[in-house]
């Protein structure tokens, strides 16, 4: 099992990354041989890829729709760069998946691989400066210093400007791996200095296969989850393994039948908001209490008590509370967005039936409801309903009050 096995349905991308990893390995091996040689000769340059040029570069931008596996591909590449398998000396490709370098990079414990993700709404200047300082260090293992920024689209403008200098003039052994939904989500000055890799939504069958192979999910359940999420790997795994996720999705798919009158529209909107709020509350219960106790202990207060904190530490506690509030906001928005994606998939199935398209339904388990809505409306009304869901998602991105945005959507769904 190589590091590329979990990069689902991206053969072209994995071929490019594998070629770059081979060139990077040749460069490191040549430099190490040069240091060990007493003759002081210059090390051989890395082997050239197709076209006579090295496939390795210092900055990469992974783009693709949600669920395409951007961060998975970036992590796999990071692992291949750190591969120390002895098979490389015999002509084997880096990225074996078994050596210490591959294993620790994939699970996130490698000393020279920094994986950055955020559960907040944005990544600010302070966090980015810390990354830039990290990027200037030499790799402790003698290979590469790799920084995987999974949410490059969440960089603020100021943070992007801080990152630009590091990407523009990187340290000799530093590699930046940035992930974003599209190139437009990254500053033009940054993306122009990165090699672009565009991932696609993986096939449903490939997603089902990886759920069976890697997560041990029953084939039927894996197939249903992959179809329901239309190839979104992360959501498919969650749907197949989390009973609460399945229950929430079932409730969302009932919404189109509940918006017959204004009262039903408002009630459905409130229930959707309440479900998202419950998700945020569950995350808070799991994480916030532990974080607060750990900070209080670090600041000198006894664990489990409400004793007075040392003077001058109120600012640190306030900063943590602000972070937890921002995380709760993002959790609620992410939960709402997942519900809206499921709702879009429902109306996609409605439109498929109305147009007589020979495509499998994503929501075959509620075929009766899909057929009922399809019979009672027209393709034009279905398209307007899909546009209403998209408008709601855009409104939430613009920080419109969630309840108002969802209420406007449910009323528009009723009107068609």
PDB file of C-alpha atoms in Angstrom, residues 125-358:
ATOM      1  CA  UNK A 125      -1.633  37.352  10.360  1.00  0.00           C
ATOM      2  CA  UNK A 126      -0.310  36.046  13.691  1.00  0.00           C
ATOM      3  CA  UNK A 127      -0.759  32.377  12.751  1.00  0.00           C
ATOM      4  CA  UNK A 128       0.747  32.978   9.308  1.00  0.00           C
ATOM      5  CA  UNK A 129       3.833  34.665  10.739  1.00  0.00           C
ATOM      6  CA  UNK A 130       4.384  31.604  12.930  1.00  0.00           C
ATOM      7  CA  UNK A 131       4.257  29.449   9.800  1.00  0.00           C
ATOM      8  CA  UNK A 132       6.703  31.673   7.961  1.00  0.00           C
ATOM      9  CA  UNK A 133       9.125  31.407  10.877  1.00  0.00           C
ATOM     10  CA  UNK A 134       8.729  27.636  10.802  1.00  0.00           C
ATOM     11  CA  UNK A 135       9.393  27.563   7.064  1.00  0.00           C
ATOM     12  CA  UNK A 136      12.772  29.246   7.495  1.00  0.00           C
ATOM     13  CA  UNK A 137      14.111  26.370   9.615  1.00  0.00           C
ATOM     14  CA  UNK A 138      16.249  23.623   8.161  1.00  0.00           C
ATOM     15  CA  UNK A 139      14.644  20.173   8.149  1.00  0.00           C
ATOM     16  CA  UNK A 140      15.689  18.204  11.218  1.00  0.00           C
ATOM     17  CA  UNK A 141      15.779  14.950   9.276  1.00  0.00           C
ATOM     18  CA  UNK A 142      17.900  16.276   6.447  1.00  0.00           C
ATOM     19  CA  UNK A 143      15.221  15.970   3.753  1.00  0.00           C
ATOM     20  CA  UNK A 144      12.444  18.566   3.370  1.00  0.00           C
ATOM     21  CA  UNK A 145      10.573  21.037   5.539  1.00  0.00           C
ATOM     22  CA  UNK A 146       6.977  20.617   4.322  1.00  0.00           C
ATOM     23  CA  UNK A 147       4.080  22.903   5.282  1.00  0.00           C
ATOM     24  CA  UNK A 148       0.601  21.737   4.290  1.00  0.00           C
ATOM     25  CA  UNK A 149      -1.933  24.582   4.484  1.00  0.00           C
ATOM     26  CA  UNK A 150      -5.279  22.831   4.085  1.00  0.00           C
ATOM     27  CA  UNK A 151      -7.396  25.994   4.219  1.00  0.00           C
ATOM     28  CA  UNK A 152      -5.447  28.467   2.099  1.00  0.00           C
ATOM     29  CA  UNK A 153      -8.759  29.994   0.994  1.00  0.00           C
ATOM     30  CA  UNK A 154      -9.336  31.161   4.582  1.00  0.00           C
ATOM     31  CA  UNK A 155      -6.249  33.368   4.712  1.00  0.00           C
ATOM     32  CA  UNK A 156      -7.135  36.985   5.366  1.00  0.00           C
ATOM     33  CA  UNK A 157      -5.689  39.554   2.974  1.00  0.00           C
ATOM     34  CA  UNK A 158      -3.055  40.516   5.512  1.00  0.00           C
ATOM     35  CA  UNK A 159      -2.146  36.885   6.138  1.00  0.00           C
ATOM     36  CA  UNK A 160      -1.855  36.302   2.398  1.00  0.00           C
ATOM     37  CA  UNK A 161       0.585  39.175   2.093  1.00  0.00           C
ATOM     38  CA  UNK A 162       2.674  37.716   4.932  1.00  0.00           C
ATOM     39  CA  UNK A 163       2.717  34.325   3.216  1.00  0.00           C
ATOM     40  CA  UNK A 164       3.657  35.827  -0.152  1.00  0.00           C
ATOM     41  CA  UNK A 165       7.216  36.676   0.883  1.00  0.00           C
ATOM     42  CA  UNK A 166       7.874  33.136   2.115  1.00  0.00           C
ATOM     43  CA  UNK A 167       6.480  31.584  -1.064  1.00  0.00           C
ATOM     44  CA  UNK A 168       8.341  34.079  -3.234  1.00  0.00           C
ATOM     45  CA  UNK A 169      11.718  33.509  -1.569  1.00  0.00           C
ATOM     46  CA  UNK A 170      11.552  30.107   0.144  1.00  0.00           C
ATOM     47  CA  UNK A 171      14.276  28.480   2.198  1.00  0.00           C
ATOM     48  CA  UNK A 172      16.302  25.942   0.157  1.00  0.00           C
ATOM     49  CA  UNK A 173      14.608  22.844   1.595  1.00  0.00           C
ATOM     50  CA  UNK A 174      11.109  24.196   2.264  1.00  0.00           C
ATOM     51  CA  UNK A 175       8.049  23.087   0.303  1.00  0.00           C
ATOM     52  CA  UNK A 176       4.654  24.807   0.587  1.00  0.00           C
ATOM     53  CA  UNK A 177       1.535  22.761  -0.209  1.00  0.00           C
ATOM     54  CA  UNK A 178      -1.536  24.999  -0.353  1.00  0.00           C
ATOM     55  CA  UNK A 179      -5.104  23.674  -0.702  1.00  0.00           C
ATOM     56  CA  UNK A 180      -8.121  25.694  -1.853  1.00  0.00           C
ATOM     57  CA  UNK A 181     -11.390  25.049  -3.725  1.00  0.00           C
ATOM     58  CA  UNK A 182     -10.291  27.136  -6.723  1.00  0.00           C
ATOM     59  CA  UNK A 183      -7.462  29.373  -7.880  1.00  0.00           C
ATOM     60  CA  UNK A 184      -9.716  32.410  -7.370  1.00  0.00           C
ATOM     61  CA  UNK A 185      -9.714  31.696  -3.619  1.00  0.00           C
ATOM     62  CA  UNK A 186      -5.988  32.472  -3.394  1.00  0.00           C
ATOM     63  CA  UNK A 187      -4.276  35.813  -3.950  1.00  0.00           C
ATOM     64  CA  UNK A 188      -3.066  36.165  -7.573  1.00  0.00           C
ATOM     65  CA  UNK A 189       0.427  36.976  -6.370  1.00  0.00           C
ATOM     66  CA  UNK A 190       0.585  33.684  -4.442  1.00  0.00           C
ATOM     67  CA  UNK A 191      -0.973  31.408  -7.031  1.00  0.00           C
ATOM     68  CA  UNK A 192       1.335  32.775  -9.737  1.00  0.00           C
ATOM     69  CA  UNK A 193       4.275  31.392  -7.753  1.00  0.00           C
ATOM     70  CA  UNK A 194       2.778  27.922  -7.266  1.00  0.00           C
ATOM     71  CA  UNK A 195       2.476  24.908  -9.521  1.00  0.00           C
ATOM     72  CA  UNK A 196      -1.229  24.263  -9.968  1.00  0.00           C
ATOM     73  CA  UNK A 197      -2.791  20.818  -9.605  1.00  0.00           C
ATOM     74  CA  UNK A 198      -6.526  20.587 -10.317  1.00  0.00           C
ATOM     75  CA  UNK A 199      -8.384  17.666  -8.790  1.00  0.00           C
ATOM     76  CA  UNK A 200     -11.797  16.434  -9.908  1.00  0.00           C
ATOM     77  CA  UNK A 201     -14.712  14.940  -8.047  1.00  0.00           C
ATOM     78  CA  UNK A 202     -13.857  11.244  -7.781  1.00  0.00           C
ATOM     79  CA  UNK A 203     -16.209   8.632  -9.283  1.00  0.00           C
ATOM     80  CA  UNK A 204     -18.868   7.242  -6.951  1.00  0.00           C
ATOM     81  CA  UNK A 205     -17.602   3.679  -7.390  1.00  0.00           C
ATOM     82  CA  UNK A 206     -14.062   4.708  -6.438  1.00  0.00           C
ATOM     83  CA  UNK A 207     -15.306   6.401  -3.264  1.00  0.00           C
ATOM     84  CA  UNK A 208     -17.356   3.345  -2.310  1.00  0.00           C
ATOM     85  CA  UNK A 209     -14.310   1.155  -2.879  1.00  0.00           C
ATOM     86  CA  UNK A 210     -12.076   3.196  -0.578  1.00  0.00           C
ATOM     87  CA  UNK A 211     -14.752   3.170   2.159  1.00  0.00           C
ATOM     88  CA  UNK A 212     -14.862  -0.608   1.991  1.00  0.00           C
ATOM     89  CA  UNK A 213     -11.105  -1.062   1.736  1.00  0.00           C
ATOM     90  CA  UNK A 214      -9.879   1.508   4.231  1.00  0.00           C
ATOM     91  CA  UNK A 215     -12.765   1.917   6.684  1.00  0.00           C
ATOM     92  CA  UNK A 216     -14.224  -1.592   6.648  1.00  0.00           C
ATOM     93  CA  UNK A 217     -17.718  -0.393   5.753  1.00  0.00           C
ATOM     94  CA  UNK A 218     -20.178  -2.866   4.287  1.00  0.00           C
ATOM     95  CA  UNK A 219     -20.321  -2.598   0.456  1.00  0.00           C
ATOM     96  CA  UNK A 220     -24.043  -1.750   0.344  1.00  0.00           C
ATOM     97  CA  UNK A 221     -23.716   0.981   2.970  1.00  0.00           C
ATOM     98  CA  UNK A 222     -20.596   2.336   1.270  1.00  0.00           C
ATOM     99  CA  UNK A 223     -22.379   2.469  -2.093  1.00  0.00           C
ATOM    100  CA  UNK A 224     -25.380   4.319  -0.635  1.00  0.00           C
ATOM    101  CA  UNK A 225     -23.159   6.855   1.132  1.00  0.00           C
ATOM    102  CA  UNK A 226     -21.038   7.452  -1.983  1.00  0.00           C
ATOM    103  CA  UNK A 227     -24.134   7.981  -4.164  1.00  0.00           C
ATOM    104  CA  UNK A 228     -25.798  10.222  -1.598  1.00  0.00           C
ATOM    105  CA  UNK A 229     -22.785  12.530  -1.401  1.00  0.00           C
ATOM    106  CA  UNK A 230     -21.992  12.351  -5.142  1.00  0.00           C
ATOM    107  CA  UNK A 231     -18.348  11.464  -4.650  1.00  0.00           C
ATOM    108  CA  UNK A 232     -17.522  13.647  -1.614  1.00  0.00           C
ATOM    109  CA  UNK A 233     -15.100  11.372   0.251  1.00  0.00           C
ATOM    110  CA  UNK A 234     -15.252  13.004   3.688  1.00  0.00           C
ATOM    111  CA  UNK A 235     -19.035  13.355   3.755  1.00  0.00           C
ATOM    112  CA  UNK A 236     -19.489   9.811   2.472  1.00  0.00           C
ATOM    113  CA  UNK A 237     -17.357   8.432   5.296  1.00  0.00           C
ATOM    114  CA  UNK A 238     -19.234  10.462   7.875  1.00  0.00           C
ATOM    115  CA  UNK A 239     -22.603   9.429   6.474  1.00  0.00           C
ATOM    116  CA  UNK A 240     -21.627   5.767   6.501  1.00  0.00           C
ATOM    117  CA  UNK A 241     -20.258   5.794  10.062  1.00  0.00           C
ATOM    118  CA  UNK A 242     -22.302   8.416  11.968  1.00  0.00           C
ATOM    119  CA  UNK A 243     -25.918   7.659  12.839  1.00  0.00           C
ATOM    120  CA  UNK A 244     -26.563  11.296  13.758  1.00  0.00           C
ATOM    121  CA  UNK A 245     -25.399  12.443  10.327  1.00  0.00           C
ATOM    122  CA  UNK A 246     -27.834  10.024   8.680  1.00  0.00           C
ATOM    123  CA  UNK A 247     -30.678  11.212  10.894  1.00  0.00           C
ATOM    124  CA  UNK A 248     -29.986  14.880  10.084  1.00  0.00           C
ATOM    125  CA  UNK A 249     -29.838  14.117   6.366  1.00  0.00           C
ATOM    126  CA  UNK A 250     -33.166  12.266   6.531  1.00  0.00           C
ATOM    127  CA  UNK A 251     -34.748  15.319   8.185  1.00  0.00           C
ATOM    128  CA  UNK A 252     -33.349  17.638   5.501  1.00  0.00           C
ATOM    129  CA  UNK A 253     -34.721  15.477   2.679  1.00  0.00           C
ATOM    130  CA  UNK A 254     -38.212  15.804   4.164  1.00  0.00           C
ATOM    131  CA  UNK A 255     -38.115  19.593   3.900  1.00  0.00           C
ATOM    132  CA  UNK A 256     -39.396  19.886   0.285  1.00  0.00           C
ATOM    133  CA  UNK A 257     -42.640  18.202   1.387  1.00  0.00           C
ATOM    134  CA  UNK A 258     -43.072  20.475   4.397  1.00  0.00           C
ATOM    135  CA  UNK A 259     -43.090  23.896   2.745  1.00  0.00           C
ATOM    136  CA  UNK A 260     -46.718  23.882   1.584  1.00  0.00           C
ATOM    137  CA  UNK A 261     -47.594  27.033   3.555  1.00  0.00           C
ATOM    138  CA  UNK A 262     -45.808  29.935   5.229  1.00  0.00           C
ATOM    139  CA  UNK A 263     -46.094  28.361   8.653  1.00  0.00           C
ATOM    140  CA  UNK A 264     -44.421  25.208   7.385  1.00  0.00           C
ATOM    141  CA  UNK A 265     -41.661  27.273   5.758  1.00  0.00           C
ATOM    142  CA  UNK A 266     -40.839  29.123   8.966  1.00  0.00           C
ATOM    143  CA  UNK A 267     -40.979  25.976  11.081  1.00  0.00           C
ATOM    144  CA  UNK A 268     -38.705  24.067   8.712  1.00  0.00           C
ATOM    145  CA  UNK A 269     -36.202  26.949   8.712  1.00  0.00           C
ATOM    146  CA  UNK A 270     -36.163  27.115  12.508  1.00  0.00           C
ATOM    147  CA  UNK A 271     -35.614  23.370  12.810  1.00  0.00           C
ATOM    148  CA  UNK A 272     -32.698  23.537  10.381  1.00  0.00           C
ATOM    149  CA  UNK A 273     -31.088  26.334  12.387  1.00  0.00           C
ATOM    150  CA  UNK A 274     -31.684  24.454  15.647  1.00  0.00           C
ATOM    151  CA  UNK A 275     -30.024  21.323  14.235  1.00  0.00           C
ATOM    152  CA  UNK A 276     -26.975  23.345  13.190  1.00  0.00           C
ATOM    153  CA  UNK A 277     -26.873  24.946  16.626  1.00  0.00           C
ATOM    154  CA  UNK A 278     -26.973  21.515  18.238  1.00  0.00           C
ATOM    155  CA  UNK A 279     -23.945  20.491  16.163  1.00  0.00           C
ATOM    156  CA  UNK A 280     -22.057  23.543  17.394  1.00  0.00           C
ATOM    157  CA  UNK A 281     -23.095  22.771  20.977  1.00  0.00           C
ATOM    158  CA  UNK A 282     -21.822  19.207  20.719  1.00  0.00           C
ATOM    159  CA  UNK A 283     -18.440  20.403  19.457  1.00  0.00           C
ATOM    160  CA  UNK A 284     -18.296  22.926  22.294  1.00  0.00           C
ATOM    161  CA  UNK A 285     -19.042  20.263  24.888  1.00  0.00           C
ATOM    162  CA  UNK A 286     -16.313  18.026  23.506  1.00  0.00           C
ATOM    163  CA  UNK A 287     -13.588  20.641  23.039  1.00  0.00           C
ATOM    164  CA  UNK A 288     -14.261  23.919  24.859  1.00  0.00           C
ATOM    165  CA  UNK A 289     -14.341  22.565  28.417  1.00  0.00           C
ATOM    166  CA  UNK A 290     -11.058  20.709  27.937  1.00  0.00           C
ATOM    167  CA  UNK A 291      -9.381  23.756  26.387  1.00  0.00           C
ATOM    168  CA  UNK A 292     -10.590  26.021  29.201  1.00  0.00           C
ATOM    169  CA  UNK A 293      -9.391  23.692  31.953  1.00  0.00           C
ATOM    170  CA  UNK A 294      -6.011  23.261  30.278  1.00  0.00           C
ATOM    171  CA  UNK A 295      -5.542  27.024  29.965  1.00  0.00           C
ATOM    172  CA  UNK A 296      -6.615  27.636  33.568  1.00  0.00           C
ATOM    173  CA  UNK A 297      -4.133  25.027  34.738  1.00  0.00           C
ATOM    174  CA  UNK A 298      -1.388  26.574  32.612  1.00  0.00           C
ATOM    175  CA  UNK A 299      -2.173  30.001  34.063  1.00  0.00           C
ATOM    176  CA  UNK A 300      -1.988  28.739  37.651  1.00  0.00           C
ATOM    177  CA  UNK A 301      -5.617  28.060  38.594  1.00  0.00           C
ATOM    178  CA  UNK A 302      -6.510  24.699  40.107  1.00  0.00           C
ATOM    179  CA  UNK A 303      -8.288  22.340  37.706  1.00  0.00           C
ATOM    180  CA  UNK A 304     -12.025  21.960  38.209  1.00  0.00           C
ATOM    181  CA  UNK A 305     -12.367  25.112  40.327  1.00  0.00           C
ATOM    182  CA  UNK A 306     -13.556  28.607  39.683  1.00  0.00           C
ATOM    183  CA  UNK A 307     -10.718  30.108  41.651  1.00  0.00           C
ATOM    184  CA  UNK A 308      -9.349  33.513  40.786  1.00  0.00           C
ATOM    185  CA  UNK A 309      -6.786  33.535  38.002  1.00  0.00           C
ATOM    186  CA  UNK A 310      -3.419  35.246  38.520  1.00  0.00           C
ATOM    187  CA  UNK A 311      -3.352  38.940  37.712  1.00  0.00           C
ATOM    188  CA  UNK A 312      -2.629  39.745  34.080  1.00  0.00           C
ATOM    189  CA  UNK A 313      -4.042  36.501  32.659  1.00  0.00           C
ATOM    190  CA  UNK A 314      -7.575  37.703  31.848  1.00  0.00           C
ATOM    191  CA  UNK A 315      -6.493  38.603  28.326  1.00  0.00           C
ATOM    192  CA  UNK A 316      -5.424  35.033  27.566  1.00  0.00           C
ATOM    193  CA  UNK A 317      -8.749  33.682  28.795  1.00  0.00           C
ATOM    194  CA  UNK A 318     -10.657  36.256  26.761  1.00  0.00           C
ATOM    195  CA  UNK A 319      -8.663  35.307  23.651  1.00  0.00           C
ATOM    196  CA  UNK A 320      -9.589  31.652  24.142  1.00  0.00           C
ATOM    197  CA  UNK A 321     -13.269  32.509  24.577  1.00  0.00           C
ATOM    198  CA  UNK A 322     -13.228  34.559  21.378  1.00  0.00           C
ATOM    199  CA  UNK A 323     -11.609  31.643  19.528  1.00  0.00           C
ATOM    200  CA  UNK A 324     -14.247  29.245  20.832  1.00  0.00           C
ATOM    201  CA  UNK A 325     -17.018  31.596  19.758  1.00  0.00           C
ATOM    202  CA  UNK A 326     -15.589  31.837  16.222  1.00  0.00           C
ATOM    203  CA  UNK A 327     -15.273  28.054  16.079  1.00  0.00           C
ATOM    204  CA  UNK A 328     -18.903  27.677  17.127  1.00  0.00           C
ATOM    205  CA  UNK A 329     -19.943  30.053  14.353  1.00  0.00           C
ATOM    206  CA  UNK A 330     -18.018  28.087  11.759  1.00  0.00           C
ATOM    207  CA  UNK A 331     -19.373  24.755  13.020  1.00  0.00           C
ATOM    208  CA  UNK A 332     -22.928  26.068  12.685  1.00  0.00           C
ATOM    209  CA  UNK A 333     -22.270  27.393   9.184  1.00  0.00           C
ATOM    210  CA  UNK A 334     -20.601  24.166   8.071  1.00  0.00           C
ATOM    211  CA  UNK A 335     -23.550  22.150   9.361  1.00  0.00           C
ATOM    212  CA  UNK A 336     -25.990  24.431   7.532  1.00  0.00           C
ATOM    213  CA  UNK A 337     -23.938  24.200   4.356  1.00  0.00           C
ATOM    214  CA  UNK A 338     -23.992  20.401   4.450  1.00  0.00           C
ATOM    215  CA  UNK A 339     -27.772  20.483   4.807  1.00  0.00           C
ATOM    216  CA  UNK A 340     -28.070  22.855   1.847  1.00  0.00           C
ATOM    217  CA  UNK A 341     -25.849  20.606  -0.273  1.00  0.00           C
ATOM    218  CA  UNK A 342     -28.140  17.664   0.540  1.00  0.00           C
ATOM    219  CA  UNK A 343     -31.141  19.799  -0.406  1.00  0.00           C
ATOM    220  CA  UNK A 344     -29.522  20.710  -3.731  1.00  0.00           C
ATOM    221  CA  UNK A 345     -28.963  17.017  -4.395  1.00  0.00           C
ATOM    222  CA  UNK A 346     -32.657  16.338  -3.781  1.00  0.00           C
ATOM    223  CA  UNK A 347     -33.736  18.898  -6.373  1.00  0.00           C
ATOM    224  CA  UNK A 348     -31.066  17.610  -8.747  1.00  0.00           C
ATOM    225  CA  UNK A 349     -32.837  14.242  -8.590  1.00  0.00           C
ATOM    226  CA  UNK A 350     -36.187  15.944  -9.151  1.00  0.00           C
ATOM    227  CA  UNK A 351     -34.819  17.663 -12.256  1.00  0.00           C
ATOM    228  CA  UNK A 352     -33.334  14.377 -13.516  1.00  0.00           C
ATOM    229  CA  UNK A 353     -36.754  12.704 -13.364  1.00  0.00           C
ATOM    230  CA  UNK A 354     -38.493  15.675 -14.976  1.00  0.00           C
ATOM    231  CA  UNK A 355     -36.021  15.711 -17.866  1.00  0.00           C
ATOM    232  CA  UNK A 356     -36.004  11.936 -18.275  1.00  0.00           C
ATOM    233  CA  UNK A 357     -32.253  11.752 -17.697  1.00  0.00           C
ATOM    234  CA  UNK A 358     -30.794   8.267 -17.486  1.00  0.00           C
TER     235      UNK A 358
END
